[in-house]
Amino acid sequence: MTLNFDTDQPVVGLGRQRALIQAVLEASSADETRWLEWKSRLDVSKSEGAFAVSKAILGFANRMPDAAAQWAEGHAYLLVGVEEKVLHGVPTHDVEKVDSWLRRYIGGFDRYQFTYVPFDNGEGTRHVMLVDVFPPRWGDPIHTLRKNYDKYFPGAIFHRNAGKTEYAGPAEIEALTERARRVGQRLDVGVDPAGATVAVLKEFDAVRERLLHTRREELRRQLARPAARPHQFASLMGQWPDTRSPQEFLDEVEEYLRDVRVALKQAAAHMLREVGAPLRLKVVNPGETFLAQVEVVLSLPHTVEAHLVDDDQEVDWPQPPATFGAMKTMPIAGLISPMRPQIYRPATVRYPEIEYEDGRTIIRYPPVDLRPNETARLDPIALLSAREEREAIVCEWRATATNVSGRVQRTMSLPAQALEIDIQVPENAVID
């Protein structure tokens, strides 16, 4: 059984905390992972409870940063007072007291926090202790047990494996030693726009809106036409009357026009491959350290639109709605027109993600590995602006890697280039 919980983001806020508790209630014991552990009954005021929580914290703290980053942005969580199908709850204690009880075993390690989450599964509200252990970092020391408990002695090194916290073996200790050694290694990359420009299409928006307005009026006029009257043999010929209401037809029209708007942007981006200078970022590793999973995120002003330039993908021109009131012909076996096969794309191929958030245009590129002194070229992106840009457009980029610490953040300037393009719209996209 797979844990029913979204691990793309950290567990922040009461809603996400309760969702994680609910996921544990619906889970099986096999669902405990490298980032999640739960205990049924513990009281941290007792030595047994304080040690068990401390052991879990130390195990999570001794993970490798690149492995931890796969879940919840590197965070790890311990839940106390819940298990599969049973909500036990725990006694609540003052924060300062709990910290002092745990400090006996974890020493000065403070990259964690905990809270008590109220939860009611229909049998009354109980509190679950949720411990959040922060993401490990390159340069972190090995975290060891500071006080003996039962058969465990000071200096013991715990490591979190898949579903279990146990003694670290030689391989884990070597990896943690390497983690500590990398304290001086920080990310060093350069990003070059490689002569890219922002295409300024001053008349594009106006032309597009005139086209959409004209097409809207053409389609709306169909409502004034008399509906086609079926003849007596229509059903035998696979023909049926139009059953759409005027409002349903108008809804189809607006959906079609939205798709045309998107297709026009795609067409403009395709033309810029030939007449413009799309953005083809070059990411450079100038050092002697291998950089794993270098991720570049580019942020542009909201006035700049970004579109992936894909040589293998055609413009997705939509089909207009069927003529309102006309007889509809149902396809007959043997006469069905073959569907155009979809372009094959390997499942492992990733493309840049383009989003619009907080008044900015954000481009997130798929991570790339960079050998020492290597340069990687990222996917080409067409940048468009309908506003007259008289000066260079300033954007920001940042880069991170999974095997070294730090983040590089810089600005770059992209010159504006006024262009005129003539988009040829297929007839079947605008004319019945």
Tab-separated table of C-alpha atoms in Angstrom:
chain	number	residue	atom	x	y	z
A	1	MET	CA	0.000	0.000	0.000
A	2	THR	CA	1.301	3.467	-0.913
A	3	LEU	CA	1.022	6.321	1.562
A	4	ASN	CA	-1.763	8.653	0.407
A	5	PHE	CA	0.062	11.943	0.883
A	6	ASP	CA	1.619	14.571	-1.365
A	7	THR	CA	5.371	14.681	-0.609
A	8	ASP	CA	6.249	17.547	-2.974
A	9	GLN	CA	5.985	20.176	-0.229
A	10	PRO	CA	6.883	20.366	3.476
A	11	VAL	CA	4.171	19.770	6.072
A	12	VAL	CA	3.239	23.362	6.883
A	13	GLY	CA	-0.041	24.451	8.469
A	14	LEU	CA	-2.719	22.625	10.422
A	15	GLY	CA	-4.424	21.293	7.303
A	16	ARG	CA	-1.303	19.538	6.018
A	17	GLN	CA	-0.456	18.272	9.510
A	18	ARG	CA	-3.875	16.675	9.874
A	19	ALA	CA	-3.668	15.268	6.347
A	20	LEU	CA	-0.412	13.517	7.285
A	21	ILE	CA	-1.999	12.040	10.425
A	22	GLN	CA	-4.945	10.806	8.352
A	23	ALA	CA	-2.546	9.260	5.842
A	24	VAL	CA	-0.829	7.331	8.658
A	25	LEU	CA	-4.195	6.089	9.959
A	26	GLU	CA	-4.897	4.715	6.466
A	27	ALA	CA	-1.371	3.341	5.960
A	28	SER	CA	0.341	0.051	6.664
A	29	SER	CA	3.530	-0.509	8.656
A	30	ALA	CA	5.390	-0.920	5.350
A	31	ASP	CA	4.743	2.735	4.514
A	32	GLU	CA	7.289	4.121	6.972
A	33	THR	CA	10.026	5.642	4.827
A	34	ARG	CA	13.277	7.594	4.915
A	35	TRP	CA	11.323	10.771	5.665
A	36	LEU	CA	8.487	9.510	7.891
A	37	GLU	CA	8.237	7.460	11.083
A	38	TRP	CA	5.453	7.030	13.617
A	39	LYS	CA	5.174	5.708	17.172
A	40	SER	CA	1.988	4.473	18.804
A	41	ARG	CA	2.501	5.349	22.479
A	42	LEU	CA	5.316	7.383	24.027
A	43	ASP	CA	5.629	9.952	26.782
A	44	VAL	CA	8.688	12.178	26.348
A	45	SER	CA	8.682	12.969	30.068
A	46	LYS	CA	9.881	9.384	30.597
A	47	SER	CA	13.407	8.278	29.626
A	48	GLU	CA	12.052	5.627	27.270
A	49	GLY	CA	9.982	8.171	25.356
A	50	ALA	CA	12.665	10.874	25.281
A	51	PHE	CA	15.256	8.414	23.969
A	52	ALA	CA	12.947	7.008	21.262
A	53	VAL	CA	12.160	10.495	19.942
A	54	SER	CA	15.830	11.518	20.143
A	55	LYS	CA	16.942	8.412	18.252
A	56	ALA	CA	14.505	9.213	15.436
A	57	ILE	CA	15.698	12.839	15.307
A	58	LEU	CA	19.363	11.792	15.086
A	59	GLY	CA	18.574	9.220	12.397
A	60	PHE	CA	16.796	11.826	10.266
A	61	ALA	CA	19.585	14.354	10.871
A	62	ASN	CA	22.177	11.878	9.590
A	63	ARG	CA	20.666	11.570	6.123
A	64	MET	CA	22.482	12.716	2.982
A	65	PRO	CA	21.183	16.029	1.564
A	66	ASP	CA	20.678	14.779	-2.004
A	67	ALA	CA	18.733	11.715	-0.838
A	68	ALA	CA	16.645	13.701	1.661
A	69	ALA	CA	15.705	16.289	-0.989
A	70	GLN	CA	13.501	13.732	-2.770
A	71	TRP	CA	10.694	14.150	-0.205
A	72	ALA	CA	9.094	17.206	1.409
A	73	GLU	CA	11.998	19.418	0.280
A	74	GLY	CA	14.331	17.528	2.614
A	75	HIS	CA	12.219	17.648	5.788
A	76	ALA	CA	11.542	14.495	7.810
A	77	TYR	CA	8.714	13.849	10.259
A	78	LEU	CA	8.092	11.778	13.372
A	79	LEU	CA	4.506	11.331	14.578
A	80	VAL	CA	3.922	10.130	18.137
A	81	GLY	CA	0.482	8.962	19.240
A	82	VAL	CA	-0.815	7.447	16.009
A	83	GLU	CA	-0.392	4.252	14.042
A	84	GLU	CA	-2.225	2.343	11.356
A	85	LYS	CA	-5.977	2.490	12.064
A	86	VAL	CA	-5.516	3.695	15.672
A	87	LEU	CA	-5.313	7.199	17.119
A	88	HIS	CA	-3.793	6.999	20.621
A	89	GLY	CA	-2.804	10.594	21.355
A	90	VAL	CA	-0.072	11.676	23.760
A	91	PRO	CA	0.129	13.811	26.896
A	92	THR	CA	1.170	17.394	26.124
A	93	HIS	CA	4.092	19.095	27.859
A	94	ASP	CA	5.659	22.527	27.979
A	95	VAL	CA	8.029	23.172	25.071
A	96	GLU	CA	11.004	24.088	27.240
A	97	LYS	CA	10.643	20.928	29.295
A	98	VAL	CA	10.490	18.726	26.187
A	99	ASP	CA	13.617	20.411	24.776
A	100	SER	CA	15.511	19.754	27.991
A	101	TRP	CA	14.469	16.084	28.018
A	102	LEU	CA	15.599	15.602	24.434
A	103	ARG	CA	18.803	17.629	24.814
A	104	ARG	CA	20.172	14.984	27.164
A	105	TYR	CA	20.396	12.648	24.154
A	106	ILE	CA	20.824	14.939	21.128
A	107	GLY	CA	23.092	17.552	22.689
A	108	GLY	CA	23.177	20.907	20.933
A	109	PHE	CA	21.418	19.755	17.766
A	110	ASP	CA	18.614	22.251	17.222
A	111	ARG	CA	17.534	21.814	13.613
A	112	TYR	CA	14.123	20.493	14.544
A	113	GLN	CA	10.852	21.730	15.967
A	114	PHE	CA	7.748	20.022	17.290
A	115	THR	CA	4.115	20.751	17.901
A	116	TYR	CA	1.023	19.018	19.216
A	117	VAL	CA	-1.622	18.589	16.539
A	118	PRO	CA	-5.262	18.231	17.682
A	119	PHE	CA	-7.044	15.517	15.720
A	120	ASP	CA	-10.523	14.002	15.984
A	121	ASN	CA	-11.233	10.769	14.140
A	122	GLY	CA	-14.766	10.549	15.508
A	123	GLU	CA	-13.841	9.344	18.989
A	124	GLY	CA	-12.954	12.700	20.531
A	125	THR	CA	-10.022	15.050	20.077
A	126	ARG	CA	-6.562	13.749	20.900
A	127	HIS	CA	-3.153	15.341	20.427
A	128	VAL	CA	-0.452	13.880	18.173
A	129	MET	CA	3.141	15.008	18.633
A	130	LEU	CA	4.629	16.012	15.277
A	131	VAL	CA	8.411	16.474	15.124
A	132	ASP	CA	9.818	18.225	12.032
A	133	VAL	CA	13.537	17.558	11.433
A	134	PHE	CA	14.942	20.160	9.055
A	135	PRO	CA	16.760	19.223	5.811
A	136	PRO	CA	20.381	18.081	6.248
A	137	ARG	CA	23.041	20.285	4.611
A	138	TRP	CA	26.429	19.718	3.056
A	139	GLY	CA	28.990	20.522	5.715
A	140	ASP	CA	26.830	19.243	8.592
A	141	PRO	CA	28.775	17.188	11.176
A	142	ILE	CA	27.868	13.653	12.149
A	143	HIS	CA	25.261	13.823	14.898
A	144	THR	CA	25.858	11.330	17.722
A	145	LEU	CA	24.069	10.150	20.840
A	146	ARG	CA	25.192	12.167	23.880
A	147	LYS	CA	23.867	10.100	26.813
A	148	ASN	CA	23.632	6.382	27.342
A	149	TYR	CA	20.304	4.593	27.439
A	150	ASP	CA	19.940	0.838	27.988
A	151	LYS	CA	22.350	-0.832	25.530
A	152	TYR	CA	23.073	2.373	23.619
A	153	PHE	CA	26.209	4.339	24.589
A	154	PRO	CA	27.351	7.919	23.976
A	155	GLY	CA	28.853	8.352	20.519
A	156	ALA	CA	26.413	5.968	18.849
A	157	ILE	CA	25.582	7.021	15.279
A	158	PHE	CA	22.047	6.374	14.043
A	159	HIS	CA	21.027	6.435	10.419
A	160	ARG	CA	17.569	6.421	8.850
A	161	ASN	CA	17.086	3.697	6.272
A	162	ALA	CA	13.898	2.776	4.454
A	163	GLY	CA	11.394	2.356	7.282
A	164	LYS	CA	13.922	1.829	10.062
A	165	THR	CA	16.336	3.824	12.262
A	166	GLU	CA	19.411	1.752	13.138
A	167	TYR	CA	23.131	1.925	13.762
A	168	ALA	CA	25.076	3.486	10.892
A	169	GLY	CA	27.335	1.003	9.124
A	170	PRO	CA	30.746	1.667	7.542
A	171	ALA	CA	29.211	2.870	4.259
A	172	GLU	CA	26.900	5.312	6.042
A	173	ILE	CA	29.727	6.663	8.217
A	174	GLU	CA	31.927	7.183	5.151
A	175	ALA	CA	29.101	9.053	3.438
A	176	LEU	CA	28.494	11.231	6.503
A	177	THR	CA	32.218	11.963	6.711
A	178	GLU	CA	32.090	13.110	3.084
A	179	ARG	CA	29.051	15.247	3.919
A	180	ALA	CA	30.993	16.997	6.676
A	181	ARG	CA	34.047	17.428	4.430
A	182	ARG	CA	32.075	19.417	1.880
A	183	VAL	CA	31.662	22.381	4.172
A	184	GLY	CA	33.936	24.436	1.903
A	185	GLN	CA	32.342	23.367	-1.388
A	186	ARG	CA	29.745	25.813	-2.619
A	187	LEU	CA	27.926	26.073	-5.883
A	188	ASP	CA	29.729	27.971	-8.628
A	189	VAL	CA	27.946	28.183	-11.985
A	190	GLY	CA	27.455	30.771	-14.693
A	191	VAL	CA	24.414	31.329	-16.891
A	192	ASP	CA	24.756	32.941	-20.333
A	193	PRO	CA	21.699	34.078	-22.387
A	194	ALA	CA	23.672	33.400	-25.592
A	195	GLY	CA	22.519	36.417	-27.585
A	196	ALA	CA	18.805	36.032	-26.858
A	197	THR	CA	16.351	38.909	-27.304
A	198	VAL	CA	12.792	39.636	-26.262
A	199	ALA	CA	10.658	39.912	-29.402
A	200	VAL	CA	8.495	43.031	-29.275
A	201	LEU	CA	5.309	42.454	-31.301
A	202	LYS	CA	3.530	45.760	-30.839
A	203	GLU	CA	0.595	44.962	-33.125
A	204	PHE	CA	0.242	41.320	-32.141
A	205	ASP	CA	-2.316	41.783	-29.368
A	206	ALA	CA	-4.426	44.167	-31.462
A	207	VAL	CA	-4.424	41.868	-34.498
A	208	ARG	CA	-5.231	38.873	-32.326
A	209	GLU	CA	-8.153	40.615	-30.622
A	210	ARG	CA	-9.573	41.816	-33.961
A	211	LEU	CA	-9.382	38.277	-35.291
A	212	LEU	CA	-11.080	36.828	-32.216
A	213	HIS	CA	-13.791	39.510	-32.269
A	214	THR	CA	-14.511	38.927	-35.960
A	215	ARG	CA	-14.695	35.183	-35.488
A	216	ARG	CA	-16.958	35.540	-32.440
A	217	GLU	CA	-19.429	37.647	-34.425
A	218	GLU	CA	-19.354	35.216	-37.379
A	219	LEU	CA	-20.187	32.305	-35.117
A	220	ARG	CA	-22.868	34.178	-33.179
A	221	ARG	CA	-24.707	34.929	-36.452
A	222	GLN	CA	-25.377	31.203	-36.782
A	223	LEU	CA	-27.980	31.570	-34.032
A	224	ALA	CA	-30.160	33.605	-36.421
A	225	ARG	CA	-30.235	30.904	-39.084
A	226	PRO	CA	-33.208	28.575	-39.241
A	227	ALA	CA	-32.444	25.087	-37.995
A	228	ALA	CA	-32.091	22.385	-40.649
A	229	ARG	CA	-35.170	20.176	-40.974
A	230	PRO	CA	-34.408	16.462	-41.116
A	231	HIS	CA	-35.887	14.445	-43.986
A	232	GLN	CA	-37.618	11.162	-43.398
A	233	PHE	CA	-34.560	9.013	-44.113
A	234	ALA	CA	-32.093	11.121	-42.119
A	235	SER	CA	-31.606	8.615	-39.309
A	236	LEU	CA	-30.945	5.842	-41.803
A	237	MET	CA	-28.171	7.963	-43.264
A	238	GLY	CA	-26.632	8.543	-39.853
A	239	GLN	CA	-27.862	12.140	-39.544
A	240	TRP	CA	-29.370	13.675	-36.430
A	241	PRO	CA	-30.668	17.136	-35.532
A	242	ASP	CA	-28.581	19.518	-33.436
A	243	THR	CA	-29.747	19.274	-29.801
A	244	ARG	CA	-27.572	22.068	-28.387
A	245	SER	CA	-29.243	25.063	-26.789
A	246	PRO	CA	-28.106	28.571	-27.867
A	247	GLN	CA	-26.249	28.993	-24.570
A	248	GLU	CA	-24.459	25.651	-24.967
A	249	PHE	CA	-23.377	26.734	-28.447
A	250	LEU	CA	-22.104	30.075	-27.123
A	251	ASP	CA	-20.140	28.264	-24.415
A	252	GLU	CA	-18.497	26.154	-27.130
A	253	VAL	CA	-17.673	29.325	-29.046
A	254	GLU	CA	-15.885	30.896	-26.075
A	255	GLU	CA	-13.955	27.703	-25.366
A	256	TYR	CA	-12.917	27.558	-29.024
A	257	LEU	CA	-11.779	31.202	-28.982
A	258	ARG	CA	-9.709	30.578	-25.842
A	259	ASP	CA	-7.980	27.746	-27.674
A	260	VAL	CA	-7.397	29.971	-30.721
A	261	ARG	CA	-5.788	32.578	-28.450
A	262	VAL	CA	-3.357	29.965	-27.120
A	263	ALA	CA	-2.653	28.629	-30.622
A	264	LEU	CA	-1.825	32.119	-31.900
A	265	LYS	CA	0.799	32.450	-29.179
A	266	GLN	CA	2.209	29.051	-30.139
A	267	ALA	CA	2.347	30.114	-33.781
A	268	ALA	CA	4.171	33.322	-32.897
A	269	ALA	CA	6.715	31.364	-30.853
A	270	HIS	CA	7.296	28.985	-33.764
A	271	MET	CA	7.907	31.852	-36.163
A	272	LEU	CA	10.448	33.373	-33.810
A	273	ARG	CA	12.637	30.322	-34.418
A	274	GLU	CA	13.230	31.716	-37.890
A	275	VAL	CA	13.122	35.510	-37.507
A	276	GLY	CA	13.983	36.114	-33.857
A	277	ALA	CA	16.537	35.080	-31.281
A	278	PRO	CA	14.963	32.641	-28.791
A	279	LEU	CA	16.486	32.244	-25.348
A	280	ARG	CA	18.930	29.332	-25.298
A	281	LEU	CA	20.546	29.513	-21.879
A	282	LYS	CA	24.029	28.102	-21.458
A	283	VAL	CA	24.880	26.832	-17.968
A	284	VAL	CA	28.611	26.677	-17.283
A	285	ASN	CA	30.484	24.799	-14.561
A	286	PRO	CA	33.817	26.682	-14.349
A	287	GLY	CA	35.259	24.596	-11.507
A	288	GLU	CA	36.733	21.149	-10.949
A	289	THR	CA	33.798	19.781	-8.923
A	290	PHE	CA	31.105	17.616	-10.474
A	291	LEU	CA	27.719	19.314	-10.015
A	292	ALA	CA	24.665	17.072	-9.731
A	293	GLN	CA	21.147	18.101	-10.708
A	294	VAL	CA	21.785	21.794	-11.335
A	295	GLU	CA	18.388	23.502	-11.505
A	296	VAL	CA	18.011	26.942	-13.076
A	297	VAL	CA	14.945	29.110	-12.449
A	298	LEU	CA	14.472	32.270	-14.512
A	299	SER	CA	12.171	35.105	-13.420
A	300	LEU	CA	10.985	37.764	-15.903
A	301	PRO	CA	8.600	40.734	-15.701
A	302	HIS	CA	4.927	39.824	-16.223
A	303	THR	CA	4.893	41.812	-19.493
A	304	VAL	CA	7.080	39.114	-21.069
A	305	GLU	CA	5.412	35.906	-22.232
A	306	ALA	CA	7.431	32.710	-22.535
A	307	HIS	CA	6.728	29.771	-24.851
A	308	LEU	CA	8.656	26.561	-25.393
A	309	VAL	CA	10.161	26.299	-28.880
A	310	ASP	CA	9.703	22.645	-29.773
A	311	ASP	CA	10.862	21.664	-33.252
A	312	ASP	CA	8.855	18.434	-33.153
A	313	GLN	CA	5.528	19.903	-32.050
A	314	GLU	CA	3.048	21.483	-34.432
A	315	VAL	CA	0.752	24.360	-33.525
A	316	ASP	CA	-2.391	22.940	-31.940
A	317	TRP	CA	-5.020	24.785	-33.987
A	318	PRO	CA	-8.508	24.025	-32.620
A	319	GLN	CA	-11.507	22.988	-34.666
A	320	PRO	CA	-14.460	25.433	-34.576
A	321	PRO	CA	-17.778	24.296	-33.113
A	322	ALA	CA	-20.143	22.471	-35.422
A	323	THR	CA	-22.519	24.827	-37.246
A	324	PHE	CA	-25.449	25.639	-34.983
A	325	GLY	CA	-28.722	24.087	-36.140
A	326	ALA	CA	-27.127	21.955	-38.867
A	327	MET	CA	-27.736	18.233	-39.137
A	328	LYS	CA	-25.017	16.198	-37.456
A	329	THR	CA	-23.616	13.171	-39.245
A	330	MET	CA	-22.627	10.274	-37.051
A	331	PRO	CA	-19.505	8.361	-38.183
A	332	ILE	CA	-20.193	5.014	-39.835
A	333	ALA	CA	-17.846	2.081	-39.357
A	334	GLY	CA	-15.284	2.048	-42.147
A	335	LEU	CA	-15.734	5.766	-42.853
A	336	ILE	CA	-14.161	7.087	-39.670
A	337	SER	CA	-11.224	9.287	-40.571
A	338	PRO	CA	-8.026	8.034	-38.994
A	339	MET	CA	-6.726	10.006	-36.044
A	340	ARG	CA	-3.368	11.679	-36.438
A	341	PRO	CA	-0.912	9.771	-34.273
A	342	GLN	CA	0.550	11.614	-31.353
A	343	ILE	CA	4.228	12.457	-31.464
A	344	TYR	CA	6.104	9.886	-29.442
A	345	ARG	CA	7.945	11.278	-26.446
A	346	PRO	CA	9.954	9.084	-24.112
A	347	ALA	CA	8.460	9.092	-20.618
A	348	THR	CA	11.750	10.245	-19.110
A	349	VAL	CA	11.993	13.471	-21.148
A	350	ARG	CA	11.260	16.616	-19.142
A	351	TYR	CA	10.573	20.081	-20.477
A	352	PRO	CA	10.739	23.523	-18.858
A	353	GLU	CA	7.762	24.520	-16.728
A	354	ILE	CA	6.400	28.002	-17.469
A	355	GLU	CA	4.211	29.615	-14.812
A	356	TYR	CA	2.850	33.056	-14.030
A	357	GLU	CA	2.925	33.870	-10.331
A	358	ASP	CA	3.196	36.960	-8.139
A	359	GLY	CA	3.334	39.281	-11.132
A	360	ARG	CA	6.279	37.450	-12.731
A	361	THR	CA	6.861	34.996	-15.556
A	362	ILE	CA	8.722	32.004	-14.084
A	363	ILE	CA	10.631	29.413	-16.134
A	364	ARG	CA	11.827	26.303	-14.281
A	365	TYR	CA	14.291	24.247	-16.298
A	366	PRO	CA	14.787	20.514	-15.745
A	367	PRO	CA	17.939	19.795	-13.690
A	368	VAL	CA	21.154	18.865	-15.509
A	369	ASP	CA	24.413	17.246	-14.366
A	370	LEU	CA	27.604	19.194	-15.119
A	371	ARG	CA	31.057	17.680	-15.216
A	372	PRO	CA	34.015	19.940	-14.380
A	373	ASN	CA	34.392	22.737	-16.967
A	374	GLU	CA	31.313	21.515	-18.850
A	375	THR	CA	28.659	23.674	-20.525
A	376	ALA	CA	25.031	22.563	-20.987
A	377	ARG	CA	22.512	24.199	-23.311
A	378	LEU	CA	18.965	24.366	-22.002
A	379	ASP	CA	15.765	24.084	-24.033
A	380	PRO	CA	15.028	27.109	-26.259
A	381	ILE	CA	12.307	29.489	-25.101
A	382	ALA	CA	10.642	32.219	-27.190
A	383	LEU	CA	10.154	35.467	-25.261
A	384	LEU	CA	7.435	37.863	-26.451
A	385	SER	CA	6.207	41.253	-25.349
A	386	ALA	CA	3.315	43.207	-26.796
A	387	ARG	CA	4.500	46.398	-25.091
A	388	GLU	CA	7.019	48.719	-26.660
A	389	GLU	CA	10.206	48.060	-24.693
A	390	ARG	CA	12.692	50.882	-25.120
A	391	GLU	CA	15.325	49.501	-22.779
A	392	ALA	CA	16.790	46.110	-22.077
A	393	ILE	CA	14.602	43.870	-19.944
A	394	VAL	CA	16.159	42.896	-16.627
A	395	CYS	CA	15.431	39.382	-15.374
A	396	GLU	CA	16.722	37.287	-12.480
A	397	TRP	CA	18.049	33.758	-12.412
A	398	ARG	CA	19.004	31.415	-9.616
A	399	ALA	CA	20.681	28.021	-9.628
A	400	THR	CA	21.007	25.224	-7.085
A	401	ALA	CA	22.593	21.763	-7.078
A	402	THR	CA	21.973	18.704	-4.937
A	403	ASN	CA	25.553	17.751	-4.099
A	404	VAL	CA	26.996	21.110	-2.988
A	405	SER	CA	25.656	23.817	-0.731
A	406	GLY	CA	24.608	27.328	-1.562
A	407	ARG	CA	22.629	29.051	-4.272
A	408	VAL	CA	23.813	31.344	-7.037
A	409	GLN	CA	21.493	34.258	-7.796
A	410	ARG	CA	22.195	36.919	-10.409
A	411	THR	CA	20.477	39.325	-12.817
A	412	MET	CA	20.854	39.499	-16.581
A	413	SER	CA	19.691	41.927	-19.254
A	414	LEU	CA	17.932	40.877	-22.447
A	415	PRO	CA	17.713	43.418	-25.287
A	416	ALA	CA	14.341	44.082	-26.912
A	417	GLN	CA	13.969	43.463	-30.661
A	418	ALA	CA	11.012	44.929	-32.560
A	419	LEU	CA	9.664	42.379	-35.042
A	420	GLU	CA	6.779	42.035	-37.448
A	421	ILE	CA	5.485	38.556	-38.155
A	422	ASP	CA	2.676	37.346	-40.372
A	423	ILE	CA	0.929	34.347	-38.864
A	424	GLN	CA	-0.924	32.206	-41.373
A	425	VAL	CA	-3.999	30.763	-39.680
A	426	PRO	CA	-5.280	27.498	-41.209
A	427	GLU	CA	-8.702	27.904	-42.794
A	428	ASN	CA	-10.224	25.063	-40.783
A	429	ALA	CA	-9.357	26.982	-37.600
A	430	VAL	CA	-11.406	30.045	-38.503
A	431	ILE	CA	-13.792	29.090	-41.311
A	432	ASP	CA	-16.455	26.404	-41.374
